[in-house]
Amino acid sequence: MITVMKFGGTSVGTPEALQRSAGIIMNESNSKVVVASAMSGITNFLVNGAERLPESRHDIIAEFEKKHIDVASQLLNGEQMDDFMKDFDQRMKRFRDLLEDESAAKSPYYVDNITSQGERFSTLILCHALRAAGAKAVALTSEDCGISAEGSPQSGSANLHKTESMIMMKVKPYVDEGVIPVITGFYGITDGGLPLTFGRGGSDYSAAVIANAMNADLLEIWTDVDGFMSVDPRIVPDAIKIDEMNFSEAAELAYFGAKVLHPRTIEPVRKKHIPLKVKNSFKPEEPGTIIHHLRKPRGDMLRSVALKTDLSIISIGSAEIAFHPEMVANIIEKIAENEVVIYSISTSLSTVAFLVHNNDVKSILAKLNTLGSGDIERIEVKGDLALVCAVGDNLLSKCGVSAEIFTAVKEASANVEMISEGASDVSLNFVVPMSRATDVVKILHNKYVGGGTDEGL
């Protein structure tokens, strides 16, 4: 039995949190592989630092080094600290060399290399904390493990096939010998040997990729919340913790607003039916949320309601656009050049509309303006919108669900600006004005979440 255990930034962010996480790992009876994020705040520090290079490199190094040594010195002593510093100094030398290498700065993956440094040091501290507790552990980088990444800078994806062959060769032998591999999250390596990050929060995805490669029996995501909730507790204080979900429900919630998991975490484990458990490292006794491939009938209409705010609809009009799919393809291609996330698409005879984040509107308009003047007749933008994601089991097969949901929207005096139904049988997504969004969520939650008794659980 193999369990992959991933610890987030807050779970490795302080000496106390690291000590607690090390204890959780030690208490796991299965063979285990550990994946960790950077210490909380470090990735933001590196992202901001990358924008100030090369002038601020000495300040970046000094603050980064002090932060990690201070934390390690509170966990380790004597020979333990001496052993840690040998490994630490080697990694710090490589970091210094990177910041001083003018040729490296010309690489399109330079920012990926800098912003992934935090994971290289959080895992080192956690590894030595495990050794101090009596475990056999080894700190491995994504380079050491052969985690294969491909795609655009700061927006990579793992090549699961290549990664599996390398992980089985480079990581599995440690597990077989009773050694705990402690692996960097957040990034993989291109075919050219350069770090490529998986996007902010991508350490969850890294752990799922490793679980897939190891053919693990369980993936655990240790974070600072008790699991998935039926709604954001900041909106509805009496939100219900969800004990059990299927992969589709969790994927929809993660993509459309729930911040419990990185949205891409589900797919690598779903491919091999590997159960995923979300747990709170600050309250390890709590059972958390288990996510798997099984679907069980439930009495409540909705499982959860998620909300994604600060969105805009960009509507693009052209006569009979529906009969010119190549025009729609060109528009999507232009938007995709900026790695923009499109949350929903709606079409009519003469209009195609895209739901995007407010921050992406300016760059999208600039890209659209490069299309030929004959392609587009008008562009309209409507901002200050929010996407409501109502998640439930087999929504498409339940007669009258849409009518009931939109009756609740009417009660909130909200106008529906866009609807996405049919793409998924576990969610109904629609757009409302930001000013009415929380009222819509409250009414939906109060009316339709937890209204019945689960069956078969």
CSV table of C-alpha atoms in Angstrom, one decimal:
chain,number,residue,atom,x,y,z
A,1,MET,CA,0.0,0.0,0.0
A,2,ILE,CA,1.4,3.4,-1.0
A,3,THR,CA,0.0,6.8,0.1
A,4,VAL,CA,1.1,10.0,-1.5
A,5,MET,CA,0.9,12.8,1.1
A,6,LYS,CA,1.0,16.5,-0.1
A,7,PHE,CA,1.4,19.3,2.4
A,8,GLY,CA,0.5,22.9,1.5
A,9,GLY,CA,2.3,26.1,2.3
A,10,THR,CA,0.6,26.7,5.6
A,11,SER,CA,1.3,23.1,6.6
A,12,VAL,CA,5.0,23.8,6.2
A,13,GLY,CA,5.0,27.5,6.9
A,14,THR,CA,6.3,27.6,10.5
A,15,PRO,CA,8.4,25.4,12.7
A,16,GLU,CA,5.3,24.3,14.6
A,17,ALA,CA,3.5,23.4,11.3
A,18,LEU,CA,6.5,21.5,10.0
A,19,GLN,CA,6.7,19.6,13.3
A,20,ARG,CA,3.0,18.8,13.1
A,21,SER,CA,3.3,17.6,9.5
A,22,ALA,CA,6.3,15.5,10.2
A,23,GLY,CA,4.2,13.8,13.0
A,24,ILE,CA,1.4,13.1,10.5
A,25,ILE,CA,3.8,11.5,8.1
A,26,MET,CA,5.4,9.4,10.8
A,27,ASN,CA,1.9,8.2,11.9
A,28,GLU,CA,1.0,6.9,8.4
A,29,SER,CA,1.3,3.1,8.4
A,30,ASN,CA,1.5,2.7,4.6
A,31,SER,CA,4.6,3.2,2.5
A,32,LYS,CA,4.6,6.9,1.7
A,33,VAL,CA,5.8,9.5,-0.7
A,34,VAL,CA,5.7,13.2,0.4
A,35,VAL,CA,5.2,16.2,-1.8
A,36,ALA,CA,5.4,19.8,-0.4
A,37,SER,CA,4.7,23.3,-1.4
A,38,ALA,CA,6.9,26.3,-0.6
A,39,MET,CA,6.6,27.7,2.9
A,40,SER,CA,3.6,30.1,3.0
A,41,GLY,CA,4.5,33.5,1.5
A,42,ILE,CA,7.7,32.4,-0.2
A,43,THR,CA,6.3,32.0,-3.7
A,44,ASN,CA,4.8,35.5,-3.6
A,45,PHE,CA,8.2,36.8,-2.3
A,46,LEU,CA,10.0,35.1,-5.3
A,47,VAL,CA,7.4,36.3,-7.8
A,48,ASN,CA,7.9,39.9,-6.6
A,49,GLY,CA,11.6,39.4,-6.4
A,50,ALA,CA,11.8,38.2,-10.0
A,51,GLU,CA,10.3,41.5,-11.1
A,52,ARG,CA,13.1,43.5,-9.4
A,53,LEU,CA,16.1,41.5,-10.8
A,54,PRO,CA,19.0,41.9,-11.2
A,55,GLU,CA,19.2,45.0,-8.9
A,56,SER,CA,17.7,43.2,-5.8
A,57,ARG,CA,19.3,39.8,-6.1
A,58,HIS,CA,21.5,40.3,-3.0
A,59,ASP,CA,18.5,41.3,-0.9
A,60,ILE,CA,16.5,38.4,-2.2
A,61,ILE,CA,19.2,35.9,-1.3
A,62,ALA,CA,19.8,37.4,2.1
A,63,GLU,CA,16.1,37.4,3.1
A,64,PHE,CA,15.4,34.0,1.6
A,65,GLU,CA,18.4,32.4,3.3
A,66,LYS,CA,17.6,33.9,6.7
A,67,LYS,CA,13.9,32.8,6.6
A,68,HIS,CA,14.8,29.1,6.0
A,69,ILE,CA,17.7,28.9,8.3
A,70,ASP,CA,15.7,30.5,11.1
A,71,VAL,CA,12.9,27.9,10.7
A,72,ALA,CA,15.4,25.0,10.4
A,73,SER,CA,17.3,26.1,13.5
A,74,GLN,CA,14.1,25.8,15.6
A,75,LEU,CA,13.6,22.2,14.5
A,76,LEU,CA,17.1,20.8,14.4
A,77,ASN,CA,20.1,21.0,16.7
A,78,GLY,CA,23.8,19.9,16.8
A,79,GLU,CA,24.7,17.3,14.2
A,80,GLN,CA,21.2,17.5,12.7
A,81,MET,CA,21.6,21.2,11.9
A,82,ASP,CA,25.2,20.5,10.6
A,83,ASP,CA,23.9,17.9,8.2
A,84,PHE,CA,21.0,20.1,7.1
A,85,MET,CA,23.4,23.0,6.4
A,86,LYS,CA,25.6,20.9,4.1
A,87,ASP,CA,22.6,20.2,1.9
A,88,PHE,CA,21.3,23.7,2.3
A,89,ASP,CA,24.5,25.3,1.2
A,90,GLN,CA,24.6,23.2,-1.9
A,91,ARG,CA,21.2,24.3,-2.9
A,92,MET,CA,21.8,27.9,-2.0
A,93,LYS,CA,24.9,28.0,-4.2
A,94,ARG,CA,22.8,26.8,-7.2
A,95,PHE,CA,20.2,29.5,-6.4
A,96,ARG,CA,22.9,32.2,-6.2
A,97,ASP,CA,24.5,31.1,-9.4
A,98,LEU,CA,21.1,31.3,-11.1
A,99,LEU,CA,20.5,34.9,-10.0
A,100,GLU,CA,23.9,35.9,-11.2
A,101,ASP,CA,23.8,34.1,-14.5
A,102,GLU,CA,23.0,36.6,-17.2
A,103,SER,CA,22.6,34.0,-19.9
A,104,ALA,CA,20.1,32.1,-17.7
A,105,ALA,CA,18.0,35.3,-17.5
A,106,LYS,CA,17.4,35.1,-21.3
A,107,SER,CA,15.6,31.8,-21.0
A,108,PRO,CA,11.8,31.9,-21.4
A,109,TYR,CA,11.7,29.6,-18.3
A,110,TYR,CA,13.8,31.9,-16.1
A,111,VAL,CA,10.8,33.0,-14.0
A,112,ASP,CA,9.8,29.4,-13.6
A,113,ASN,CA,13.3,28.6,-12.3
A,114,ILE,CA,13.2,31.4,-9.7
A,115,THR,CA,9.6,30.9,-8.5
A,116,SER,CA,10.1,27.2,-8.0
A,117,GLN,CA,13.0,27.7,-5.6
A,118,GLY,CA,10.8,27.7,-2.5
A,119,GLU,CA,9.8,24.1,-2.9
A,120,ARG,CA,13.5,23.1,-3.1
A,121,PHE,CA,14.0,24.4,0.4
A,122,SER,CA,10.7,23.6,2.2
A,123,THR,CA,11.2,19.9,1.2
A,124,LEU,CA,14.8,20.0,2.5
A,125,ILE,CA,13.7,21.2,5.9
A,126,LEU,CA,10.8,18.7,6.1
A,127,CYS,CA,13.1,15.9,5.1
A,128,HIS,CA,15.6,16.7,7.9
A,129,ALA,CA,12.7,17.1,10.3
A,130,LEU,CA,11.7,13.5,9.5
A,131,ARG,CA,15.2,12.3,9.9
A,132,ALA,CA,15.4,14.0,13.3
A,133,ALA,CA,12.2,12.2,14.3
A,134,GLY,CA,13.9,8.9,13.4
A,135,ALA,CA,12.7,8.2,9.9
A,136,LYS,CA,14.7,7.4,6.8
A,137,ALA,CA,14.0,10.2,4.3
A,138,VAL,CA,15.6,11.7,1.2
A,139,ALA,CA,14.9,15.1,-0.3
A,140,LEU,CA,14.4,14.9,-4.1
A,141,THR,CA,13.8,17.7,-6.6
A,142,SER,CA,11.6,17.4,-9.7
A,143,GLU,CA,14.9,17.1,-11.6
A,144,ASP,CA,16.0,14.1,-9.5
A,145,CYS,CA,12.6,12.4,-10.0
A,146,GLY,CA,12.2,13.1,-13.7
A,147,ILE,CA,8.8,14.8,-13.5
A,148,SER,CA,8.3,15.6,-17.2
A,149,ALA,CA,6.6,18.9,-18.1
A,150,GLU,CA,5.6,20.5,-21.3
A,151,GLY,CA,3.8,23.7,-22.4
A,152,SER,CA,4.2,27.4,-22.1
A,153,PRO,CA,6.3,29.1,-19.4
A,154,GLN,CA,4.5,29.4,-16.0
A,155,SER,CA,1.6,27.2,-17.4
A,156,GLY,CA,3.0,23.7,-17.8
A,157,SER,CA,1.4,20.3,-17.8
A,158,ALA,CA,2.8,17.0,-16.9
A,159,ASN,CA,3.5,14.3,-19.4
A,160,LEU,CA,2.1,11.4,-17.4
A,161,HIS,CA,3.6,8.6,-19.5
A,162,LYS,CA,7.2,10.0,-19.4
A,163,THR,CA,6.8,10.8,-15.7
A,164,GLU,CA,5.6,7.4,-14.8
A,165,SER,CA,8.6,5.6,-16.3
A,166,MET,CA,11.1,8.0,-14.6
A,167,ILE,CA,9.3,7.9,-11.2
A,168,MET,CA,9.2,4.1,-11.2
A,169,MET,CA,13.0,4.1,-11.9
A,170,LYS,CA,14.1,6.9,-9.6
A,171,VAL,CA,11.6,7.1,-6.8
A,172,LYS,CA,10.1,3.6,-6.4
A,173,PRO,CA,13.4,2.0,-5.2
A,174,TYR,CA,13.5,4.4,-2.2
A,175,VAL,CA,10.0,3.4,-1.2
A,176,ASP,CA,10.8,-0.3,-1.6
A,177,GLU,CA,13.7,0.2,0.8
A,178,GLY,CA,11.6,1.9,3.4
A,179,VAL,CA,12.9,5.5,2.7
A,180,ILE,CA,10.4,8.4,2.5
A,181,PRO,CA,11.0,10.5,-0.6
A,182,VAL,CA,10.2,14.2,0.0
A,183,ILE,CA,9.6,15.7,-3.4
A,184,THR,CA,9.3,19.3,-4.6
A,185,GLY,CA,5.8,20.3,-5.8
A,186,PHE,CA,4.8,23.0,-8.3
A,187,TYR,CA,7.0,22.3,-11.2
A,188,GLY,CA,8.4,19.7,-13.6
A,189,ILE,CA,11.3,19.6,-16.1
A,190,THR,CA,11.2,20.3,-19.9
A,191,ASP,CA,12.9,18.0,-22.3
A,192,GLY,CA,15.7,20.6,-22.3
A,193,GLY,CA,16.1,20.2,-18.5
A,194,LEU,CA,14.6,23.5,-17.5
A,195,PRO,CA,12.0,24.0,-14.7
A,196,LEU,CA,8.5,24.6,-15.9
A,197,THR,CA,5.9,25.5,-13.2
A,198,PHE,CA,2.3,24.2,-13.2
A,199,GLY,CA,0.6,27.5,-12.3
A,200,ARG,CA,-0.1,28.9,-8.9
A,201,GLY,CA,-1.2,26.3,-6.4
A,202,GLY,CA,0.2,23.6,-8.8
A,203,SER,CA,1.7,21.5,-6.0
A,204,ASP,CA,-1.6,19.7,-5.6
A,205,TYR,CA,-1.4,18.8,-9.3
A,206,SER,CA,2.2,17.7,-8.8
A,207,ALA,CA,1.1,15.3,-6.1
A,208,ALA,CA,-1.6,13.9,-8.3
A,209,VAL,CA,0.9,13.3,-11.1
A,210,ILE,CA,3.2,11.5,-8.7
A,211,ALA,CA,0.3,9.4,-7.3
A,212,ASN,CA,-0.6,8.5,-10.9
A,213,ALA,CA,3.0,7.6,-11.7
A,214,MET,CA,3.4,5.5,-8.5
A,215,ASN,CA,0.1,3.7,-9.0
A,216,ALA,CA,-0.7,4.8,-5.4
A,217,ASP,CA,-3.5,3.5,-3.3
A,218,LEU,CA,-4.4,6.9,-1.9
A,219,LEU,CA,-3.6,10.6,-2.4
A,220,GLU,CA,-3.9,12.8,0.6
A,221,ILE,CA,-3.9,16.6,0.3
A,222,TRP,CA,-3.1,18.1,3.7
A,223,THR,CA,-4.1,21.8,3.9
A,224,ASP,CA,-5.6,24.2,6.4
A,225,VAL,CA,-9.3,23.5,5.9
A,226,ASP,CA,-11.4,20.5,7.0
A,227,GLY,CA,-12.3,19.5,3.5
A,228,PHE,CA,-14.8,20.6,0.8
A,229,MET,CA,-17.7,22.6,2.2
A,230,SER,CA,-21.3,23.0,0.8
A,231,VAL,CA,-20.6,26.7,0.4
A,232,ASP,CA,-18.0,29.3,1.3
A,233,PRO,CA,-18.4,29.7,5.1
A,234,ARG,CA,-17.7,33.4,4.7
A,235,ILE,CA,-21.0,33.6,2.8
A,236,VAL,CA,-23.1,31.1,4.8
A,237,PRO,CA,-21.6,30.5,8.3
A,238,ASP,CA,-23.5,27.2,8.8
A,239,ALA,CA,-22.0,25.6,5.7
A,240,ILE,CA,-21.9,21.8,5.8
A,241,LYS,CA,-18.7,19.8,5.4
A,242,ILE,CA,-19.0,17.3,2.6
A,243,ASP,CA,-17.8,13.9,3.7
A,244,GLU,CA,-17.8,12.2,0.3
A,245,MET,CA,-17.8,13.3,-3.3
A,246,ASN,CA,-17.1,11.9,-6.7
A,247,PHE,CA,-14.4,13.1,-9.0
A,248,SER,CA,-16.7,15.1,-11.3
A,249,GLU,CA,-18.3,17.0,-8.4
A,250,ALA,CA,-14.9,17.9,-6.9
A,251,ALA,CA,-13.5,18.9,-10.3
A,252,GLU,CA,-16.4,21.3,-11.0
A,253,LEU,CA,-16.2,22.9,-7.6
A,254,ALA,CA,-12.4,23.3,-7.8
A,255,TYR,CA,-12.6,24.9,-11.2
A,256,PHE,CA,-15.4,27.2,-10.5
A,257,GLY,CA,-14.4,28.7,-7.2
A,258,ALA,CA,-13.7,26.3,-4.3
A,259,LYS,CA,-10.1,26.9,-3.2
A,260,VAL,CA,-9.6,23.6,-1.5
A,261,LEU,CA,-7.9,22.0,-4.5
A,262,HIS,CA,-6.0,23.1,-7.5
A,263,PRO,CA,-8.5,22.5,-10.4
A,264,ARG,CA,-6.2,20.2,-12.3
A,265,THR,CA,-5.6,17.8,-9.4
A,266,ILE,CA,-8.4,15.5,-10.2
A,267,GLU,CA,-7.6,14.2,-13.6
A,268,PRO,CA,-4.3,12.4,-13.0
A,269,VAL,CA,-5.9,10.4,-10.1
A,270,ARG,CA,-9.2,9.9,-11.9
A,271,LYS,CA,-7.4,8.2,-14.7
A,272,LYS,CA,-6.4,5.4,-12.4
A,273,HIS,CA,-9.3,5.5,-9.9
A,274,ILE,CA,-7.0,6.6,-7.1
A,275,PRO,CA,-9.0,7.9,-4.1
A,276,LEU,CA,-8.2,11.4,-3.0
A,277,LYS,CA,-8.7,12.6,0.6
A,278,VAL,CA,-8.5,16.3,1.7
A,279,LYS,CA,-7.5,16.7,5.3
A,280,ASN,CA,-6.6,19.5,7.7
A,281,SER,CA,-3.0,19.3,9.0
A,282,PHE,CA,-3.9,21.5,11.9
A,283,LYS,CA,-6.7,19.1,12.9
A,284,PRO,CA,-5.5,15.7,11.7
A,285,GLU,CA,-8.1,13.9,13.8
A,286,GLU,CA,-10.9,15.3,11.5
A,287,PRO,CA,-11.9,12.8,8.8
A,288,GLY,CA,-11.8,15.3,5.9
A,289,THR,CA,-13.4,14.8,2.5
A,290,ILE,CA,-12.9,11.6,0.5
A,291,ILE,CA,-13.2,11.9,-3.3
A,292,HIS,CA,-13.5,8.8,-5.6
A,293,HIS,CA,-15.0,7.5,-8.8
A,294,LEU,CA,-18.1,6.1,-7.3
A,295,ARG,CA,-21.5,7.7,-7.5
A,296,LYS,CA,-24.1,7.1,-4.8
A,297,PRO,CA,-27.7,8.3,-4.8
A,298,ARG,CA,-28.4,11.2,-2.5
A,299,GLY,CA,-31.6,12.9,-1.2
A,300,ASP,CA,-30.5,16.5,-1.5
A,301,MET,CA,-30.9,18.3,-4.9
A,302,LEU,CA,-27.6,20.1,-4.6
A,303,ARG,CA,-24.3,19.1,-3.0
A,304,SER,CA,-22.6,22.5,-3.0
A,305,VAL,CA,-22.7,26.0,-4.4
A,306,ALA,CA,-19.5,27.7,-5.4
A,307,LEU,CA,-18.9,31.3,-6.5
A,308,LYS,CA,-16.3,32.9,-8.7
A,309,THR,CA,-16.3,36.7,-8.7
A,310,ASP,CA,-14.7,39.6,-10.6
A,311,LEU,CA,-15.6,38.3,-14.1
A,312,SER,CA,-16.6,39.9,-17.4
A,313,ILE,CA,-18.5,38.8,-20.5
A,314,ILE,CA,-16.9,39.8,-23.8
A,315,SER,CA,-19.5,39.6,-26.6
A,316,ILE,CA,-18.2,39.5,-30.2
A,317,GLY,CA,-20.7,40.1,-32.9
A,318,SER,CA,-20.5,39.3,-36.6
A,319,ALA,CA,-23.3,38.5,-39.1
A,320,GLU,CA,-24.1,34.8,-39.1
A,321,ILE,CA,-21.1,33.9,-37.1
A,322,ALA,CA,-22.7,30.5,-36.4
A,323,PHE,CA,-22.1,29.6,-40.0
A,324,HIS,CA,-18.4,30.5,-39.9
A,325,PRO,CA,-16.7,28.2,-37.4
A,326,GLU,CA,-13.3,29.2,-38.7
A,327,MET,CA,-14.0,32.7,-37.3
A,328,VAL,CA,-14.8,31.4,-33.9
A,329,ALA,CA,-11.7,29.3,-34.0
A,330,ASN,CA,-9.6,32.4,-34.9
A,331,ILE,CA,-11.1,34.3,-32.0
A,332,ILE,CA,-10.4,31.5,-29.5
A,333,GLU,CA,-6.9,31.2,-30.8
A,334,LYS,CA,-6.2,34.9,-30.3
A,335,ILE,CA,-7.6,34.7,-26.7
A,336,ALA,CA,-5.5,31.6,-26.0
A,337,GLU,CA,-2.3,33.4,-26.9
A,338,ASN,CA,-2.3,35.0,-23.5
A,339,GLU,CA,-3.0,31.7,-21.6
A,340,VAL,CA,-6.4,33.2,-20.6
A,341,VAL,CA,-8.8,31.0,-18.7
A,342,ILE,CA,-12.3,31.0,-20.3
A,343,TYR,CA,-14.9,30.0,-17.8
A,344,SER,CA,-17.9,29.8,-20.2
A,345,ILE,CA,-18.8,30.2,-23.9
A,346,SER,CA,-22.2,31.0,-25.3
A,347,THR,CA,-23.1,31.4,-29.0
A,348,SER,CA,-26.0,32.6,-31.0
A,349,LEU,CA,-26.5,33.2,-34.8
A,350,SER,CA,-24.5,36.4,-34.8
A,351,THR,CA,-22.7,36.5,-31.4
A,352,VAL,CA,-20.2,34.5,-29.4
A,353,ALA,CA,-19.6,35.5,-25.8
A,354,PHE,CA,-16.8,34.5,-23.5
A,355,LEU,CA,-16.7,34.7,-19.7
A,356,VAL,CA,-13.3,35.7,-18.4
A,357,HIS,CA,-11.6,37.4,-15.4
A,358,ASN,CA,-11.8,41.2,-15.2
A,359,ASN,CA,-8.0,41.3,-15.2
A,360,ASP,CA,-7.8,39.6,-18.6
A,361,VAL,CA,-10.2,41.9,-20.5
A,362,LYS,CA,-7.6,44.5,-21.6
A,363,SER,CA,-5.2,42.0,-23.0
A,364,ILE,CA,-8.0,40.1,-24.8
A,365,LEU,CA,-9.3,43.3,-26.4
A,366,ALA,CA,-5.7,44.0,-27.6
A,367,LYS,CA,-5.5,40.6,-29.2
A,368,LEU,CA,-8.9,40.8,-30.8
A,369,ASN,CA,-8.0,44.1,-32.4
A,370,THR,CA,-5.3,42.4,-34.4
A,371,LEU,CA,-8.0,40.4,-36.3
A,372,GLY,CA,-9.1,41.6,-39.7
A,373,SER,CA,-11.7,44.4,-39.6
A,374,GLY,CA,-14.0,42.2,-41.7
A,375,ASP,CA,-14.1,39.5,-39.1
A,376,ILE,CA,-15.7,41.4,-36.2
A,377,GLU,CA,-18.5,43.9,-36.4
A,378,ARG,CA,-18.7,44.8,-32.7
A,379,ILE,CA,-17.3,44.0,-29.3
A,380,GLU,CA,-19.1,44.6,-26.1
A,381,VAL,CA,-17.8,44.1,-22.5
A,382,LYS,CA,-20.0,43.7,-19.4
A,383,GLY,CA,-18.1,43.6,-16.2
A,384,ASP,CA,-18.7,43.2,-12.4
A,385,LEU,CA,-20.2,39.7,-12.8
A,386,ALA,CA,-20.0,36.5,-10.8
A,387,LEU,CA,-20.3,32.9,-11.8
A,388,VAL,CA,-22.5,30.6,-9.6
A,389,CYS,CA,-21.7,26.9,-9.9
A,390,ALA,CA,-24.5,24.7,-8.5
A,391,VAL,CA,-23.2,21.1,-8.1
A,392,GLY,CA,-25.4,18.0,-7.6
A,393,ASP,CA,-25.6,14.4,-8.8
A,394,ASN,CA,-27.1,13.8,-12.2
A,395,LEU,CA,-28.7,17.3,-12.5
A,396,LEU,CA,-29.5,16.8,-16.2
A,397,SER,CA,-31.7,13.8,-15.5
A,398,LYS,CA,-33.7,15.4,-12.7
A,399,CYS,CA,-36.9,17.0,-14.1
A,400,GLY,CA,-37.4,20.6,-13.1
A,401,VAL,CA,-34.1,21.3,-11.5
A,402,SER,CA,-33.3,24.3,-13.7
A,403,ALA,CA,-36.7,25.8,-13.0
A,404,GLU,CA,-36.3,25.5,-9.3
A,405,ILE,CA,-32.7,26.9,-9.3
A,406,PHE,CA,-33.8,29.9,-11.4
A,407,THR,CA,-36.8,30.5,-9.2
A,408,ALA,CA,-34.3,30.9,-6.4
A,409,VAL,CA,-32.4,33.4,-8.5
A,410,LYS,CA,-35.5,35.4,-9.1
A,411,GLU,CA,-36.1,35.6,-5.3
A,412,ALA,CA,-32.7,37.2,-5.1
A,413,SER,CA,-33.8,39.8,-7.7
A,414,ALA,CA,-30.9,38.8,-9.9
A,415,ASN,CA,-30.8,38.8,-13.7
A,416,VAL,CA,-29.1,35.8,-15.3
A,417,GLU,CA,-26.5,37.1,-17.8
A,418,MET,CA,-25.2,33.8,-19.2
A,419,ILE,CA,-26.0,30.1,-18.7
A,420,SER,CA,-23.9,27.0,-19.1
A,421,GLU,CA,-25.9,23.8,-18.9
A,422,GLY,CA,-25.4,20.4,-20.5
A,423,ALA,CA,-21.6,20.4,-20.6
A,424,SER,CA,-21.5,18.5,-17.3
A,425,ASP,CA,-24.2,16.3,-15.7
A,426,VAL,CA,-23.2,17.4,-12.2
A,427,SER,CA,-23.3,21.2,-12.5
A,428,LEU,CA,-25.4,24.1,-13.7
A,429,ASN,CA,-23.4,27.3,-14.0
A,430,PHE,CA,-24.8,30.7,-14.6
A,431,VAL,CA,-23.7,34.3,-14.4
A,432,VAL,CA,-25.3,37.1,-12.3
A,433,PRO,CA,-24.3,40.6,-11.3
A,434,MET,CA,-21.7,40.8,-8.5
A,435,SER,CA,-24.1,42.9,-6.4
A,436,ARG,CA,-26.6,40.0,-6.2
A,437,ALA,CA,-24.3,37.0,-6.2
A,438,THR,CA,-24.0,36.4,-2.5
A,439,ASP,CA,-27.8,36.6,-2.1
A,440,VAL,CA,-28.2,34.0,-4.9
A,441,VAL,CA,-25.8,31.7,-3.2
A,442,LYS,CA,-27.4,32.0,0.2
A,443,ILE,CA,-30.9,31.3,-1.2
A,444,LEU,CA,-29.7,28.3,-3.2
A,445,HIS,CA,-27.9,26.9,-0.2
A,446,ASN,CA,-30.7,27.4,2.2
A,447,LYS,CA,-33.3,25.9,-0.2
A,448,TYR,CA,-31.6,23.0,-1.8
A,449,VAL,CA,-28.4,21.9,0.0
A,450,GLY,CA,-28.6,19.3,2.7
A,451,GLY,CA,-32.4,19.1,2.3
A,452,GLY,CA,-32.5,15.3,2.1
A,453,THR,CA,-30.9,12.3,3.7
A,454,ASP,CA,-27.9,10.6,2.0
A,455,GLU,CA,-28.6,7.1,0.9
A,456,GLY,CA,-26.0,4.4,0.9
A,457,LEU,CA,-23.4,6.4,2.8
